mmCIF file of C-alpha atoms in Angstrom:
data_model
loop_
_atom_site.group_PDB
_atom_site.id
_atom_site.type_symbol
_atom_site.label_atom_id
_atom_site.label_comp_id
_atom_site.label_asym_id
_atom_site.label_seq_id
_atom_site.Cartn_x
_atom_site.Cartn_y
_atom_site.Cartn_z
ATOM 1 C CA MET A 18 -20.884 16.446 33.186
ATOM 2 C CA LYS A 19 -20.618 13.187 31.283
ATOM 3 C CA SER A 20 -19.344 9.759 32.296
ATOM 4 C CA ASN A 21 -17.670 6.882 30.482
ATOM 5 C CA PHE A 22 -19.133 3.513 31.474
ATOM 6 C CA ALA A 23 -16.231 1.533 30.025
ATOM 7 C CA LEU A 24 -13.401 3.520 31.635
ATOM 8 C CA GLU A 25 -15.396 4.336 34.785
ATOM 9 C CA CYS A 26 -14.299 7.959 34.738
ATOM 10 C CA ILE A 27 -16.141 11.276 34.813
ATOM 11 C CA TYR A 28 -15.553 14.127 32.380
ATOM 12 C CA HIS A 29 -16.107 17.474 34.055
ATOM 13 C CA ASP A 30 -15.463 19.587 30.952
ATOM 14 C CA ASN A 31 -18.311 19.997 28.519
ATOM 15 C CA PHE A 32 -17.671 18.385 25.142
ATOM 16 C CA GLU A 33 -19.576 17.061 22.151
ATOM 17 C CA PHE A 34 -18.934 14.332 19.574
ATOM 18 C CA THR A 35 -19.030 16.726 16.648
ATOM 19 C CA PRO A 36 -16.818 16.834 13.537
ATOM 20 C CA VAL A 37 -13.869 19.221 13.692
ATOM 21 C CA ASN A 38 -12.942 21.118 10.551
ATOM 22 C CA GLY A 39 -9.298 21.691 9.690
ATOM 23 C CA ARG A 40 -6.150 19.610 9.905
ATOM 24 C CA GLY A 41 -5.015 18.489 13.337
ATOM 25 C CA ASN A 42 -1.570 19.123 14.737
ATOM 26 C CA PHE A 43 1.200 16.579 14.230
ATOM 27 C CA PHE A 44 4.912 16.398 14.922
ATOM 28 C CA GLU A 45 7.971 14.544 13.668
ATOM 29 C CA ILE A 46 10.022 12.073 15.667
ATOM 30 C CA ASP A 47 13.674 12.903 14.999
ATOM 31 C CA ILE A 48 15.216 9.510 14.355
ATOM 32 C CA ILE A 49 17.696 10.924 11.831
ATOM 33 C CA GLY A 50 19.327 12.907 14.644
ATOM 34 C CA ASP A 51 19.061 9.993 17.099
ATOM 35 C CA PRO A 52 17.493 6.621 16.154
ATOM 36 C CA ARG A 53 16.811 5.970 19.849
ATOM 37 C CA ASN A 54 14.039 8.579 19.657
ATOM 38 C CA LEU A 55 11.877 5.919 18.015
ATOM 39 C CA ASP A 56 12.296 3.720 21.096
ATOM 40 C CA LYS A 57 11.380 6.709 23.260
ATOM 41 C CA ALA A 58 8.293 7.506 21.162
ATOM 42 C CA ASN A 59 7.269 3.857 21.369
ATOM 43 C CA GLU A 60 7.167 4.090 25.164
ATOM 44 C CA GLU A 61 5.663 7.568 25.465
ATOM 45 C CA LEU A 62 2.948 7.103 22.813
ATOM 46 C CA GLY A 63 2.096 3.542 23.826
ATOM 47 C CA LEU A 64 2.663 2.158 20.312
ATOM 48 C CA ALA A 65 3.491 -1.374 21.541
ATOM 49 C CA PHE A 66 6.203 -1.914 18.914
ATOM 50 C CA ASP A 67 8.369 -4.931 19.640
ATOM 51 C CA GLU A 68 12.075 -5.109 18.841
ATOM 52 C CA SER A 69 11.540 -6.399 15.299
ATOM 53 C CA ASP A 70 9.019 -3.601 14.610
ATOM 54 C CA ILE A 71 11.449 -0.933 15.777
ATOM 55 C CA CYS A 72 14.313 -2.341 13.699
ATOM 56 C CA TYR A 73 12.079 -2.541 10.635
ATOM 57 C CA TYR A 74 10.791 1.043 10.937
ATOM 58 C CA LYS A 75 14.234 2.449 11.624
ATOM 59 C CA ASP A 76 15.490 0.830 8.434
ATOM 60 C CA LEU A 77 12.408 1.964 6.505
ATOM 61 C CA PHE A 78 12.635 5.652 7.427
ATOM 62 C CA LEU A 79 16.423 6.005 7.724
ATOM 63 C CA ASN A 80 17.602 3.955 4.752
ATOM 64 C CA LYS A 81 14.686 3.864 2.319
ATOM 65 C CA LEU A 82 12.540 6.970 2.841
ATOM 66 C CA ASN A 83 15.387 9.113 4.203
ATOM 67 C CA ARG A 84 13.156 11.183 6.468
ATOM 68 C CA ASN A 85 11.668 11.320 9.957
ATOM 69 C CA PRO A 86 8.279 9.716 10.669
ATOM 70 C CA THR A 87 5.382 11.740 12.078
ATOM 71 C CA ASP A 88 3.374 10.732 15.124
ATOM 72 C CA VAL A 89 0.383 10.168 12.808
ATOM 73 C CA GLU A 90 2.347 7.700 10.685
ATOM 74 C CA LEU A 91 3.557 5.807 13.747
ATOM 75 C CA PHE A 92 0.031 5.528 15.141
ATOM 76 C CA ASP A 93 -1.128 4.301 11.728
ATOM 77 C CA LEU A 94 1.640 1.695 11.594
ATOM 78 C CA ALA A 95 0.903 0.619 15.181
ATOM 79 C CA GLN A 96 -2.682 -0.206 14.167
ATOM 80 C CA SER A 97 -2.185 -1.435 10.597
ATOM 81 C CA ASN A 98 0.702 -3.762 11.420
ATOM 82 C CA SER A 99 -0.628 -4.980 14.759
ATOM 83 C CA GLU A 100 -1.505 -8.596 15.513
ATOM 84 C CA HIS A 101 -5.154 -7.575 15.368
ATOM 85 C CA SER A 102 -4.765 -6.419 11.762
ATOM 86 C CA ARG A 103 -1.943 -8.548 10.359
ATOM 87 C CA HIS A 104 -2.090 -11.714 12.518
ATOM 88 C CA TRP A 105 1.666 -12.195 12.710
ATOM 89 C CA PHE A 106 1.165 -14.704 15.529
ATOM 90 C CA PHE A 107 -2.071 -16.294 14.307
ATOM 91 C CA ARG A 108 -0.646 -16.992 10.856
ATOM 92 C CA GLY A 109 2.745 -18.096 12.214
ATOM 93 C CA ARG A 110 4.192 -21.589 12.001
ATOM 94 C CA LEU A 111 2.214 -24.205 13.962
ATOM 95 C CA TYR A 112 4.042 -26.999 15.763
ATOM 96 C CA VAL A 113 2.235 -29.952 17.378
ATOM 97 C CA ASP A 114 4.259 -32.473 19.389
ATOM 98 C CA GLY A 115 7.449 -31.033 17.924
ATOM 99 C CA GLU A 116 6.346 -31.379 14.297
ATOM 100 C CA GLU A 117 5.413 -28.444 12.055
ATOM 101 C CA ARG A 118 1.960 -28.632 10.542
ATOM 102 C CA LYS A 119 1.596 -27.829 6.861
ATOM 103 C CA VAL A 120 -1.416 -25.592 7.568
ATOM 104 C CA ASN A 121 -1.396 -23.093 10.433
ATOM 105 C CA ARG A 122 -4.488 -22.060 12.417
ATOM 106 C CA PHE A 123 -5.125 -18.978 10.321
ATOM 107 C CA ARG A 124 -4.863 -20.818 7.005
ATOM 108 C CA PHE A 125 -7.025 -23.636 8.357
ATOM 109 C CA ASP A 126 -9.791 -21.242 9.412
ATOM 110 C CA ILE A 127 -9.995 -19.564 5.998
ATOM 111 C CA SER A 128 -9.350 -22.566 3.737
ATOM 112 C CA LEU A 129 -12.100 -22.723 1.117
ATOM 113 C CA PRO A 130 -10.534 -24.780 -1.688
ATOM 114 C CA PHE A 131 -13.788 -25.280 -3.572
ATOM 115 C CA PHE A 132 -13.836 -21.563 -4.424
ATOM 116 C CA VAL A 133 -10.746 -22.054 -6.587
ATOM 117 C CA GLU A 134 -12.815 -24.022 -9.100
ATOM 118 C CA PHE A 135 -15.149 -21.074 -9.658
ATOM 119 C CA GLY A 136 -12.706 -18.396 -10.770
ATOM 120 C CA TRP A 137 -11.186 -17.519 -7.410
ATOM 121 C CA LEU A 138 -7.480 -16.771 -7.367
ATOM 122 C CA LYS A 139 -5.188 -19.736 -7.721
ATOM 123 C CA GLY A 140 -2.405 -20.765 -5.379
ATOM 124 C CA GLY A 141 -4.304 -20.319 -2.120
ATOM 125 C CA ASP A 142 -4.346 -16.516 -2.305
ATOM 126 C CA PHE A 143 -8.109 -16.239 -2.609
ATOM 127 C CA HIS A 144 -8.339 -15.121 1.022
ATOM 128 C CA ALA A 145 -5.901 -12.953 2.951
ATOM 129 C CA GLY A 146 -6.506 -11.131 6.215
ATOM 130 C CA TYR A 147 -10.247 -10.527 6.382
ATOM 131 C CA SER A 148 -10.773 -10.146 2.637
ATOM 132 C CA SER A 149 -11.433 -12.442 -0.266
ATOM 133 C CA ALA A 150 -10.482 -11.830 -3.887
ATOM 134 C CA ILE A 151 -11.666 -12.871 -7.329
ATOM 135 C CA ARG A 152 -9.570 -12.622 -10.455
ATOM 136 C CA GLY A 153 -9.830 -9.173 -12.010
ATOM 137 C CA PHE A 154 -8.689 -7.610 -15.273
ATOM 138 C CA ASP A 155 -6.126 -5.228 -16.761
ATOM 139 C CA SER A 156 -6.746 -1.562 -15.925
ATOM 140 C CA LEU A 157 -5.073 1.646 -17.062
ATOM 141 C CA LEU A 158 -4.138 3.518 -13.878
ATOM 142 C CA LEU A 159 -2.126 6.561 -12.801
ATOM 143 C CA PHE A 160 0.985 5.945 -10.714
ATOM 144 C CA PRO A 161 3.421 8.433 -9.151
ATOM 145 C CA SER A 162 6.957 8.154 -10.459
ATOM 146 C CA ASN A 163 8.202 8.433 -6.858
ATOM 147 C CA PRO A 164 5.566 7.482 -4.244
ATOM 148 C CA THR A 165 7.665 8.772 -1.327
ATOM 149 C CA THR A 166 7.346 12.434 -2.381
ATOM 150 C CA THR A 167 5.495 14.799 -4.734
ATOM 151 C CA SER A 168 6.199 13.550 -8.253
ATOM 152 C CA ALA A 169 4.864 13.287 -11.798
ATOM 153 C CA MET A 170 2.095 10.795 -12.571
ATOM 154 C CA HIS A 171 2.366 8.169 -15.298
ATOM 155 C CA LEU A 172 -0.152 5.791 -16.884
ATOM 156 C CA ARG A 173 0.469 2.067 -16.498
ATOM 157 C CA LYS A 174 -1.581 -0.978 -17.418
ATOM 158 C CA VAL A 175 -1.745 -3.336 -14.441
ATOM 159 C CA LEU A 176 -3.767 -6.366 -13.397
ATOM 160 C CA ARG A 177 -6.270 -5.403 -10.690
ATOM 161 C CA HIS A 178 -8.230 -7.990 -8.719
ATOM 162 C CA ILE A 179 -11.540 -7.455 -6.932
ATOM 163 C CA THR A 180 -11.591 -7.801 -3.149
ATOM 164 C CA TYR A 181 -14.525 -8.054 -0.789
ATOM 165 C CA SER A 182 -14.803 -7.842 2.973
ATOM 166 C CA ALA A 183 -17.564 -7.840 5.583
ATOM 167 C CA GLU A 184 -17.546 -6.270 9.019
ATOM 168 C CA THR A 185 -19.842 -6.665 12.026
ATOM 169 C CA HIS A 186 -19.800 -3.798 14.486
ATOM 170 C CA ASN A 187 -22.760 -4.433 16.728
ATOM 171 C CA PHE A 188 -21.376 -3.526 20.132
ATOM 172 C CA PRO A 189 -19.606 -0.217 19.294
ATOM 173 C CA THR A 190 -22.633 0.924 17.296
ATOM 174 C CA ALA A 191 -24.956 0.071 20.176
ATOM 175 C CA ILE A 192 -22.869 2.160 22.577
ATOM 176 C CA CYS A 193 -22.217 5.175 20.357
ATOM 177 C CA PRO A 194 -24.157 4.824 17.086
ATOM 178 C CA PHE A 195 -22.459 7.183 14.646
ATOM 179 C CA GLN A 196 -18.886 6.915 15.911
ATOM 180 C CA GLY A 197 -19.211 3.167 16.411
ATOM 181 C CA ALA A 198 -20.451 2.696 12.863
ATOM 182 C CA THR A 199 -17.678 4.845 11.384
ATOM 183 C CA THR A 200 -14.976 2.801 13.121
ATOM 184 C CA GLY A 201 -16.636 -0.278 11.632
ATOM 185 C CA THR A 202 -16.385 1.292 8.198
ATOM 186 C CA GLY A 203 -12.730 2.033 8.878
ATOM 187 C CA GLY A 204 -12.197 -1.601 9.832
ATOM 188 C CA ARG A 205 -13.741 -2.789 6.593
ATOM 189 C CA ILE A 206 -11.505 -0.446 4.600
ATOM 190 C CA ARG A 207 -8.492 -1.696 6.562
ATOM 191 C CA ASP A 208 -9.430 -5.309 5.800
ATOM 192 C CA THR A 209 -9.450 -4.770 2.043
ATOM 193 C CA HIS A 210 -6.045 -3.064 2.362
ATOM 194 C CA ALA A 211 -4.738 -6.021 4.388
ATOM 195 C CA THR A 212 -4.756 -8.451 1.470
ATOM 196 C CA GLY A 213 -1.070 -7.646 1.155
ATOM 197 C CA ARG A 214 -0.999 -5.244 -1.781
ATOM 198 C CA GLY A 215 -3.272 -2.399 -0.668
ATOM 199 C CA SER A 216 -6.590 -1.532 -2.300
ATOM 200 C CA HIS A 217 -8.965 1.192 -3.446
ATOM 201 C CA GLU A 218 -12.379 1.585 -1.819
ATOM 202 C CA ILE A 219 -15.079 1.483 -4.497
ATOM 203 C CA ALA A 220 -18.403 0.812 -2.761
ATOM 204 C CA GLY A 221 -19.878 -0.262 0.550
ATOM 205 C CA VAL A 222 -23.184 -1.717 1.734
ATOM 206 C CA ALA A 223 -24.617 -1.569 5.271
ATOM 207 C CA GLY A 224 -27.328 -3.673 6.912
ATOM 208 C CA TYR A 225 -29.011 -3.001 10.257
ATOM 209 C CA SER A 226 -31.076 -5.059 12.693
ATOM 210 C CA PHE A 227 -32.957 -3.367 15.526
ATOM 211 C CA GLY A 228 -34.748 -4.098 18.725
ATOM 212 C CA ASN A 229 -38.071 -2.526 19.664
ATOM 213 C CA LEU A 230 -38.297 0.942 18.137
ATOM 214 C CA HIS A 231 -41.397 2.092 20.041
ATOM 215 C CA LEU A 232 -42.083 4.814 17.493
ATOM 216 C CA PRO A 233 -44.598 7.416 18.717
ATOM 217 C CA ASP A 234 -48.159 6.439 17.685
ATOM 218 C CA TYR A 235 -46.819 3.458 15.734
ATOM 219 C CA ARG A 236 -46.604 0.503 18.109
ATOM 220 C CA MET A 237 -46.086 -2.931 16.595
ATOM 221 C CA PRO A 238 -47.661 -6.094 18.082
ATOM 222 C CA TRP A 239 -44.293 -7.830 18.583
ATOM 223 C CA GLU A 240 -42.770 -5.002 20.613
ATOM 224 C CA ASP A 241 -42.432 -5.539 24.350
ATOM 225 C CA GLU A 242 -41.627 -3.258 27.254
ATOM 226 C CA ASP A 243 -38.282 -4.755 28.255
ATOM 227 C CA GLU A 244 -35.687 -2.177 29.216
ATOM 228 C CA TYR A 245 -32.375 -1.874 27.403
ATOM 229 C CA PRO A 246 -29.066 -1.726 29.322
ATOM 230 C CA CYS A 247 -28.366 1.854 30.305
ATOM 231 C CA ALA A 248 -25.038 1.820 28.431
ATOM 232 C CA PHE A 249 -26.762 1.040 25.107
ATOM 233 C CA SER A 250 -28.252 3.638 22.812
ATOM 234 C CA HIS A 251 -31.950 3.292 22.053
ATOM 235 C CA PRO A 252 -32.662 1.773 18.594
ATOM 236 C CA ASN A 253 -34.204 5.104 17.579
ATOM 237 C CA ASN A 254 -30.758 6.660 17.937
ATOM 238 C CA VAL A 255 -29.071 3.890 15.955
ATOM 239 C CA ARG A 256 -31.368 3.864 12.939
ATOM 240 C CA LEU A 257 -30.652 6.130 9.985
#
């Protein structure tokens, strides 16, 4: 029997956090037959789409992609286009005493104009979402002739910029080391995608800070005997 400290519930069935090989099951939401099925899926799957989201996705799948969405795609869109990821509200228009400010809260928090002088992208686009960008160079890349289906690939020379993002994931990693760290990696990948044009993951670097390790037969003079909260994993389980 295992328990979940955050949800305060007990799991009676035995289970392990181990990788599962093979593709998981998925299903389509039939909005071609009845567009209202998207509204129904929104409620049943807890996607938290608002009215503008639903209208946008109906138009996307019905009029542009001409197919039904899968539950996996809807879950992906629910996360990728959420306020947490896209900041629709945070980067919205800011009014103070009835007057619109030229710079909203989001733009104010990430404004670093001095970077522009050192090769960063012009026009205020050097930072978007949680990523920054420096001017890149022309690259010869493969592109599908029709990205909505299986299609032939063609070479095209395009300008590709370099993006960078950083992610802290202390709390999830302390609770469940491996799974917490992997969701942090996923967040970093999402952030580089969220610059507005997508991205390719090239490389990643990780840094770790630990408490007292108390390694067997290798005590250090700075280590103390303080106990860790029971919900936290011991540093020995967090370290690589």
